[in-house]
């Protein structure tokens, strides 16, 4: 590893390398030199087959955000000026470590919830005028819930690992919610809501906060930045906050809507984005939380049925447990959706 790292334009001599973070997709390492800290990642090329396109997107987006005077991830290039290195079948890239920062699985205060929402609102605002045609589709249909449902039904029909009998209730629930899956995609197709460049994975451990001020210091994990509707980001931000560190929990009673979190997130997001939202987008805000929660439940359960081909798992029923937590949350969102409507 040390020899691989030395191919990058580092400040100082590497002195330590250790695994870092809780991502489900890439393999992340914290690298320290005698002068600076970096994050290096082996990009998951099964999930992201076109790493060149992905790194080009990240380069454009981070430069654009910096041109607005805001902080963004800083790519560490290889000594010969490339955005990543190829190592056998793997792809390695480096970022400067965001110093004096903390990353959370669950936020300790409503003030920080509001800050996180402002951070994502600012991110959407900063990218509102980027040239959309230059941003490639790294995972086509990533947030096309209708297509996720088709993939789910295919997995059920194949039942290739014989796991279907272990998840009949979960399958029945997700089949019964079919009407929800087209709520955002059909509004996009009809042009009722706008297409823009969005993050697509705004969970709370993809943000770091400044240790001293508790303000957002940087939005991370830009692999899935693509065009879409900001509603999937709004919904996923809240899904992730409601889930907190319970995504793998056996106790699904913890998966609940928290109206305090909802109001704080809405306030923060509105402070950045209210003027630019149309009536339909405002109407769909609460539904976006339901749709993305059900979408993730579909993805986890599809992966469980298919034999864990996508998400990194630690034990054989990990994806089933994850699907159960998201289904429990979806059920509580359904109960509370009227309270979340925005006047
Ligand atoms: P994954 O796609 O696997 O989720 P991420 O890019 O989100 O990978 O990185 C995993 C974790 O590593 C993040 O949740 C965060 O804690 C940490 N991390 C990533 N990049 C940085 C950075 N530049 N500075 C500080 N921490 C980082
Ligand atoms: C993955 O990479 P990470 O852990 O930030 C996934 C998201 C899911 C999330 C659920 C590229 O995010 O879509 O919402 O897990 N990322 C990708 O925890 O599939
Ligand atoms: Mg991540």
Short mmCIF file of C-alpha atoms and ligand atoms in Angstrom, two decimals:
data_model
loop_
_atom_site.label_atom_id
_atom_site.label_comp_id
_atom_site.label_asym_id
_atom_site.label_seq_id
_atom_site.Cartn_x
_atom_site.Cartn_y
_atom_site.Cartn_z
CA UNK A 1 0.00 0.00 0.00
CA UNK A 2 2.77 2.43 0.92
CA UNK A 3 4.27 2.07 -2.57
CA UNK A 4 0.88 2.74 -4.15
CA UNK A 5 0.40 5.87 -2.04
CA UNK A 6 3.85 7.13 -3.02
CA UNK A 7 2.65 7.39 -6.63
CA UNK A 8 0.52 10.38 -5.53
CA UNK A 9 1.74 13.96 -5.08
CA UNK A 10 1.81 13.96 -1.27
CA UNK A 11 3.17 16.62 1.02
CA UNK A 12 5.70 14.77 3.22
CA UNK A 13 6.63 11.12 3.77
CA UNK A 14 3.87 8.57 4.59
CA UNK A 15 4.08 7.41 8.23
CA UNK A 16 0.79 5.54 8.80
CA UNK A 17 -2.09 3.91 6.91
CA UNK A 18 -5.21 2.54 8.60
CA UNK A 19 -8.76 1.52 7.57
CA UNK A 20 -11.22 4.36 8.10
CA UNK A 21 -14.95 5.20 8.14
CA UNK A 22 -18.20 3.23 7.84
CA UNK A 23 -19.05 3.39 4.13
CA UNK A 24 -20.91 0.50 2.47
CA UNK A 25 -19.26 0.88 -0.92
CA UNK A 26 -15.58 1.88 -1.11
CA UNK A 27 -12.55 0.73 0.90
CA UNK A 28 -11.34 3.81 2.75
CA UNK A 29 -7.97 4.44 4.47
CA UNK A 30 -6.62 7.29 6.54
CA UNK A 31 -3.06 8.06 5.44
CA UNK A 32 -0.77 10.32 7.44
CA UNK A 33 2.51 11.79 6.31
CA UNK A 34 4.86 13.68 8.59
CA UNK A 35 3.16 16.87 7.32
CA UNK A 36 -0.48 16.20 6.34
CA UNK A 37 -3.38 13.71 6.47
CA UNK A 38 -5.20 12.19 3.49
CA UNK A 39 -8.06 9.83 2.76
CA UNK A 40 -7.33 7.17 0.14
CA UNK A 41 -10.01 4.99 -1.35
CA UNK A 42 -10.20 1.95 -3.54
CA UNK A 43 -13.26 2.85 -5.59
CA UNK A 44 -15.71 -0.06 -5.83
CA UNK A 45 -15.56 -0.75 -9.56
CA UNK A 46 -18.39 -3.32 -9.40
CA UNK A 47 -20.69 -0.51 -8.27
CA UNK A 48 -18.98 2.17 -10.40
CA UNK A 49 -17.79 0.58 -13.65
CA UNK A 50 -16.74 3.90 -15.21
CA UNK A 51 -14.27 5.37 -12.74
CA UNK A 52 -12.88 7.82 -15.32
CA UNK A 53 -16.36 9.35 -15.78
CA UNK A 54 -16.94 9.38 -12.03
CA UNK A 55 -13.65 11.16 -11.27
CA UNK A 56 -14.28 13.66 -14.05
CA UNK A 57 -17.68 14.46 -12.47
CA UNK A 58 -16.10 14.91 -9.04
CA UNK A 59 -13.38 17.14 -10.46
CA UNK A 60 -15.95 19.39 -12.20
CA UNK A 61 -18.30 19.54 -9.23
CA UNK A 62 -15.62 20.27 -6.61
CA UNK A 63 -14.08 23.02 -8.78
CA UNK A 64 -17.53 24.53 -9.34
CA UNK A 65 -18.30 24.59 -5.60
CA UNK A 66 -14.90 26.19 -4.86
CA UNK A 67 -15.60 28.84 -7.53
CA UNK A 68 -18.61 29.85 -5.37
CA UNK A 69 -16.28 30.41 -2.42
CA UNK A 70 -17.30 27.22 -0.59
CA UNK A 71 -15.22 24.31 0.58
CA UNK A 72 -15.27 21.02 -1.31
CA UNK A 73 -13.26 17.80 -1.47
CA UNK A 74 -9.73 18.29 -2.81
CA UNK A 75 -8.48 15.52 -5.07
CA UNK A 76 -4.81 14.57 -4.65
CA UNK A 77 -3.51 13.85 -8.12
CA UNK A 78 -0.88 11.26 -9.02
CA UNK A 79 2.64 12.56 -9.56
CA UNK A 80 1.98 12.47 -13.31
CA UNK A 81 -1.18 14.56 -12.94
CA UNK A 82 -3.97 11.96 -13.13
CA UNK A 83 -7.14 12.04 -10.98
CA UNK A 84 -6.73 8.39 -9.86
CA UNK A 85 -4.40 5.44 -10.25
CA UNK A 86 -5.12 2.00 -11.68
CA UNK A 87 -3.90 -0.91 -9.56
CA UNK A 88 -4.54 -4.27 -11.27
CA UNK A 89 -8.39 -4.32 -11.43
CA UNK A 90 -8.78 -1.65 -8.74
CA UNK A 91 -8.85 2.13 -8.81
CA UNK A 92 -7.16 4.18 -6.12
CA UNK A 93 -7.78 7.87 -5.43
CA UNK A 94 -6.80 10.33 -2.74
CA UNK A 95 -8.41 13.34 -1.07
CA UNK A 96 -7.01 15.78 1.42
CA UNK A 97 -8.34 14.88 4.86
CA UNK A 98 -10.82 17.50 6.09
CA UNK A 99 -8.98 18.65 9.20
CA UNK A 100 -10.57 19.53 12.53
CA UNK A 101 -13.75 17.74 11.54
CA UNK A 102 -16.08 15.07 12.90
CA UNK A 103 -18.29 12.61 11.06
CA UNK A 104 -21.46 11.26 12.75
CA UNK A 105 -23.79 8.28 12.29
CA UNK A 106 -26.47 10.13 14.30
CA UNK A 107 -26.50 13.85 15.08
CA UNK A 108 -26.30 14.98 18.71
CA UNK A 109 -28.45 18.13 18.41
CA UNK A 110 -31.26 19.72 16.39
CA UNK A 111 -28.97 22.69 15.68
CA UNK A 112 -26.67 20.29 13.82
CA UNK A 113 -29.63 18.78 11.95
CA UNK A 114 -30.48 22.28 10.73
CA UNK A 115 -26.83 22.86 9.79
CA UNK A 116 -26.70 19.59 7.81
CA UNK A 117 -29.82 20.61 5.88
CA UNK A 118 -28.33 24.03 5.17
CA UNK A 119 -25.18 22.25 3.95
CA UNK A 120 -27.14 20.19 1.43
CA UNK A 121 -29.29 23.19 0.46
CA UNK A 122 -26.12 25.18 -0.17
CA UNK A 123 -24.71 22.27 -2.20
CA UNK A 124 -27.83 22.28 -4.43
CA UNK A 125 -27.70 26.04 -4.74
CA UNK A 126 -24.01 26.04 -5.66
CA UNK A 127 -24.61 23.45 -8.38
CA UNK A 128 -27.77 25.04 -9.78
CA UNK A 129 -25.79 26.69 -12.62
CA UNK A 130 -23.25 23.98 -13.45
CA UNK A 131 -23.32 22.79 -17.06
CA UNK A 132 -25.50 19.69 -16.64
CA UNK A 133 -24.42 18.24 -20.01
CA UNK A 134 -20.86 17.79 -18.68
CA UNK A 135 -21.94 15.59 -15.74
CA UNK A 136 -22.12 11.90 -16.72
CA UNK A 137 -24.58 9.30 -15.48
CA UNK A 138 -22.29 7.15 -13.33
CA UNK A 139 -25.08 4.75 -12.35
CA UNK A 140 -27.98 5.19 -14.78
CA UNK A 141 -31.37 5.08 -13.00
CA UNK A 142 -29.74 5.15 -9.56
CA UNK A 143 -32.86 6.82 -8.12
CA UNK A 144 -35.47 5.46 -10.47
CA UNK A 145 -37.67 3.78 -7.88
CA UNK A 146 -39.88 2.20 -10.56
CA UNK A 147 -36.85 0.45 -12.10
CA UNK A 148 -35.68 -0.59 -8.61
CA UNK A 149 -39.08 -2.25 -8.22
CA UNK A 150 -38.70 -4.09 -11.54
CA UNK A 151 -35.30 -5.39 -10.38
CA UNK A 152 -36.92 -6.45 -7.08
CA UNK A 153 -39.62 -8.43 -8.90
CA UNK A 154 -37.00 -10.09 -11.10
CA UNK A 155 -35.04 -11.13 -8.01
CA UNK A 156 -38.22 -12.61 -6.50
CA UNK A 157 -39.00 -14.53 -9.69
CA UNK A 158 -35.48 -15.97 -9.90
CA UNK A 159 -35.07 -16.64 -6.17
CA UNK A 160 -31.58 -17.74 -7.11
CA UNK A 161 -30.32 -18.36 -3.56
CA UNK A 162 -33.55 -19.87 -2.23
CA UNK A 163 -33.83 -17.05 0.32
CA UNK A 164 -37.40 -15.99 -0.49
CA UNK A 165 -38.96 -18.09 2.27
CA UNK A 166 -36.91 -16.06 4.80
CA UNK A 167 -38.49 -12.74 3.83
CA UNK A 168 -42.12 -13.32 2.82
CA UNK A 169 -43.62 -10.57 5.04
CA UNK A 170 -41.08 -8.01 3.86
CA UNK A 171 -41.71 -8.94 0.20
CA UNK A 172 -45.48 -8.66 0.68
CA UNK A 173 -45.18 -5.21 2.24
CA UNK A 174 -42.99 -3.89 -0.57
CA UNK A 175 -45.26 -5.37 -3.25
CA UNK A 176 -48.24 -3.67 -1.60
CA UNK A 177 -46.65 -0.20 -1.88
CA UNK A 178 -46.23 -0.19 -5.68
CA UNK A 179 -48.33 2.98 -6.09
CA UNK A 180 -45.71 5.00 -4.15
CA UNK A 181 -42.77 4.13 -6.41
CA UNK A 182 -43.74 6.36 -9.32
CA UNK A 183 -44.56 9.47 -7.24
CA UNK A 184 -41.27 11.24 -8.01
CA UNK A 185 -40.37 9.62 -11.35
CA UNK A 186 -43.71 10.47 -12.96
CA UNK A 187 -43.51 14.09 -11.71
CA UNK A 188 -40.04 14.28 -13.30
CA UNK A 189 -41.27 12.70 -16.54
CA UNK A 190 -44.16 15.15 -16.74
CA UNK A 191 -41.81 18.09 -16.10
CA UNK A 192 -43.69 19.04 -12.91
CA UNK A 193 -40.44 19.02 -10.94
CA UNK A 194 -37.01 20.09 -12.15
CA UNK A 195 -33.91 18.13 -13.12
CA UNK A 196 -30.71 19.42 -11.58
CA UNK A 197 -27.35 18.16 -10.37
CA UNK A 198 -27.82 16.45 -7.02
CA UNK A 199 -25.76 14.44 -4.54
CA UNK A 200 -27.84 11.24 -4.51
CA UNK A 201 -26.32 9.83 -1.30
CA UNK A 202 -26.78 12.55 1.33
CA UNK A 203 -26.67 10.32 4.38
CA UNK A 204 -25.35 11.90 7.51
CA UNK A 205 -21.99 10.12 7.48
CA UNK A 206 -21.36 11.72 4.10
CA UNK A 207 -20.98 15.14 5.77
CA UNK A 208 -18.28 16.37 8.13
CA UNK A 209 -18.79 19.06 10.75
CA UNK A 210 -16.22 21.49 12.12
CA UNK A 211 -15.20 20.34 15.62
CA UNK A 212 -15.24 23.85 17.08
CA UNK A 213 -18.26 25.48 15.42
CA UNK A 214 -20.49 22.42 14.69
CA UNK A 215 -21.12 23.90 11.22
CA UNK A 216 -20.84 21.74 8.09
CA UNK A 217 -17.27 21.89 6.89
CA UNK A 218 -17.62 19.71 3.80
CA UNK A 219 -20.00 17.43 1.91
CA UNK A 220 -18.28 14.11 1.14
CA UNK A 221 -18.88 11.01 -0.98
CA UNK A 222 -19.48 12.65 -4.34
CA UNK A 223 -19.38 9.39 -6.32
CA UNK A 224 -23.09 9.49 -7.13
CA UNK A 225 -23.35 13.17 -8.10
CA UNK A 226 -25.58 13.14 -11.19
CA UNK A 227 -28.68 14.80 -12.56
CA UNK A 228 -31.95 14.09 -10.80
CA UNK A 229 -34.42 15.82 -8.54
CA UNK A 230 -33.25 17.41 -5.28
CA UNK A 231 -36.30 15.72 -3.70
CA UNK A 232 -34.47 12.38 -3.50
CA UNK A 233 -31.70 14.19 -1.60
CA UNK A 234 -34.15 15.96 0.72
CA UNK A 235 -35.89 12.66 1.46
CA UNK A 236 -32.67 10.70 1.90
CA UNK A 237 -31.20 13.28 4.28
CA UNK A 238 -34.20 12.79 6.56
CA UNK A 239 -34.33 9.02 6.05
CA UNK A 240 -30.73 8.84 7.20
CA UNK A 241 -31.36 11.08 10.23
CA UNK A 242 -34.45 9.11 11.27
CA UNK A 243 -32.41 5.90 10.87
CA UNK A 244 -29.43 7.27 12.84
CA UNK A 245 -27.10 4.45 13.84
CA UNK A 246 -29.96 1.89 13.71
CA UNK A 247 -29.61 0.84 10.08
CA UNK A 248 -28.35 -2.59 11.21
CA UNK A 249 -30.46 -2.82 14.37
CA UNK A 250 -32.47 -5.89 15.32
CA UNK A 251 -34.76 -3.66 17.39
CA UNK A 252 -36.94 -2.07 14.73
CA UNK A 253 -39.00 -0.17 17.35
CA UNK A 254 -36.25 2.48 17.22
CA UNK A 255 -37.08 3.35 13.59
CA UNK A 256 -39.42 6.30 13.93
CA UNK A 257 -40.23 9.66 12.46
CA UNK A 258 -38.96 12.41 14.74
CA UNK A 259 -40.94 15.60 14.13
CA UNK A 260 -38.25 17.70 15.86
CA UNK A 261 -35.68 16.44 13.36
CA UNK A 262 -38.14 16.94 10.49
CA UNK A 263 -38.85 20.55 11.41
CA UNK A 264 -35.18 21.40 11.97
CA UNK A 265 -34.16 19.85 8.62
CA UNK A 266 -37.00 21.58 6.78
CA UNK A 267 -36.06 24.93 8.36
CA UNK A 268 -32.40 24.54 7.35
CA UNK A 269 -33.21 23.39 3.83
CA UNK A 270 -35.82 26.10 3.31
CA UNK A 271 -33.38 28.80 4.37
CA UNK A 272 -31.34 27.93 1.27
CA UNK A 273 -33.86 26.63 -1.26
CA UNK A 274 -37.35 27.96 -0.51
CA UNK A 275 -37.39 30.60 -3.27
CA UNK A 276 -36.44 28.14 -5.98
CA UNK A 277 -39.00 25.41 -5.17
CA UNK A 278 -42.23 25.14 -7.15
CA UNK A 279 -45.62 24.16 -5.70
CA UNK A 280 -45.36 20.51 -6.77
CA UNK A 281 -41.89 20.17 -5.27
CA UNK A 282 -43.13 21.55 -1.94
CA UNK A 283 -46.13 19.20 -2.04
CA UNK A 284 -43.84 16.20 -2.62
CA UNK A 285 -41.37 16.95 0.23
CA UNK A 286 -42.92 14.48 2.76
CA UNK A 287 -43.51 11.85 0.06
CA UNK A 288 -39.85 12.05 -0.94
CA UNK A 289 -38.92 10.64 2.50
CA UNK A 290 -41.33 7.74 2.06
CA UNK A 291 -40.25 6.95 -1.51
CA UNK A 292 -36.51 6.94 -0.76
CA UNK A 293 -37.02 4.82 2.37
CA UNK A 294 -39.04 2.29 0.39
CA UNK A 295 -36.49 2.45 -2.44
CA UNK A 296 -33.66 1.58 -0.05
CA UNK A 297 -35.75 -1.24 1.46
CA UNK A 298 -36.27 -2.56 -2.10
CA UNK A 299 -32.51 -2.33 -2.78
CA UNK A 300 -31.47 -4.08 0.45
CA UNK A 301 -34.06 -6.84 0.02
CA UNK A 302 -33.22 -7.32 -3.68
CA UNK A 303 -29.57 -7.69 -2.68
CA UNK A 304 -30.45 -10.16 0.09
CA UNK A 305 -32.52 -12.27 -2.33
CA UNK A 306 -29.76 -12.15 -4.96
CA UNK A 307 -27.09 -13.24 -2.47
CA UNK A 308 -25.39 -9.95 -1.45
CA UNK A 309 -23.86 -8.85 -4.71
CA UNK A 310 -23.89 -5.09 -4.10
CA UNK A 311 -23.68 -3.84 -0.48
CA UNK A 312 -20.76 -4.88 1.72
CA UNK A 313 -22.15 -7.30 4.32
CA UNK A 314 -20.72 -8.67 7.56
CA UNK A 315 -23.04 -11.68 7.98
CA UNK A 316 -25.51 -13.56 5.73
CA UNK A 317 -28.73 -11.82 6.88
CA UNK A 318 -27.20 -8.33 7.05
CA UNK A 319 -29.14 -7.03 4.04
CA UNK A 320 -32.37 -8.58 5.36
CA UNK A 321 -31.90 -6.80 8.71
CA UNK A 322 -31.22 -3.54 6.84
CA UNK A 323 -34.37 -4.02 4.73
CA UNK A 324 -36.39 -4.61 7.94
CA UNK A 325 -35.18 -1.37 9.52
CA UNK A 326 -36.13 0.64 6.43
CA UNK A 327 -39.54 -1.09 6.22
CA UNK A 328 -40.19 -0.26 9.90
CA UNK A 329 -39.29 3.36 9.19
CA UNK A 330 -41.47 3.42 6.04
CA UNK A 331 -44.45 2.19 8.10
CA UNK A 332 -43.96 5.00 10.62
CA UNK A 333 -43.60 7.57 7.82
CA UNK A 334 -46.93 6.37 6.37
CA UNK A 335 -48.55 6.92 9.81
CA UNK A 336 -47.11 10.43 10.13
CA UNK A 337 -47.18 11.71 6.57
CA UNK A 338 -50.12 14.06 7.08
CA UNK A 339 -48.27 15.80 9.91
CA UNK A 340 -45.33 16.43 7.60
CA UNK A 341 -47.31 18.22 4.89
CA UNK A 342 -46.01 21.71 4.21
CA UNK A 343 -48.59 24.50 3.91
P1 LIG B 1 -18.38 5.15 0.88
O1 LIG B 1 -18.82 5.42 -0.53
O2 LIG B 1 -17.84 3.79 1.06
O3 LIG B 1 -19.46 5.51 1.84
P2 LIG B 1 -17.09 7.67 1.64
O4 LIG B 1 -16.46 8.53 0.58
O5 LIG B 1 -18.38 8.11 2.21
O6 LIG B 1 -17.14 6.16 1.12
O7 LIG B 1 -16.02 7.58 2.83
C1 LIG B 1 -16.24 6.78 3.99
C2 LIG B 1 -16.04 7.62 5.26
O8 LIG B 1 -14.68 8.16 5.28
C3 LIG B 1 -16.94 8.86 5.37
O9 LIG B 1 -18.19 8.51 5.94
C4 LIG B 1 -16.10 9.77 6.26
O10 LIG B 1 -16.22 9.38 7.63
C5 LIG B 1 -14.67 9.46 5.85
N1 LIG B 1 -14.11 10.41 4.86
C6 LIG B 1 -14.13 10.28 3.51
N2 LIG B 1 -13.50 11.29 2.89
C7 LIG B 1 -13.03 12.10 3.88
C8 LIG B 1 -12.24 13.34 3.89
N3 LIG B 1 -11.80 13.89 2.77
N4 LIG B 1 -11.95 13.89 5.10
C9 LIG B 1 -12.40 13.30 6.26
N5 LIG B 1 -13.11 12.15 6.30
C10 LIG B 1 -13.43 11.55 5.14
C1 LIG B 2 -24.59 3.40 0.38
O1 LIG B 2 -21.66 4.53 0.24
P1 LIG B 2 -22.55 4.84 1.38
O2 LIG B 2 -22.39 3.90 2.53
O3 LIG B 2 -22.46 6.31 1.74
C2 LIG B 2 -25.35 3.58 -0.94
C3 LIG B 2 -26.54 4.52 -0.72
C4 LIG B 2 -27.44 3.99 0.38
C5 LIG B 2 -26.61 3.79 1.65
C6 LIG B 2 -27.42 3.18 2.76
C7 LIG B 2 -23.44 4.19 -4.13
O4 LIG B 2 -24.05 4.63 0.79
O5 LIG B 2 -27.29 4.62 -1.93
O6 LIG B 2 -28.49 4.89 0.64
O7 LIG B 2 -25.47 2.93 1.40
N1 LIG B 2 -24.45 4.12 -1.95
C8 LIG B 2 -24.42 3.59 -3.19
O8 LIG B 2 -26.74 3.21 3.96
O9 LIG B 2 -25.13 2.67 -3.54
MG1 LIG B 3 -20.29 7.29 2.27
#
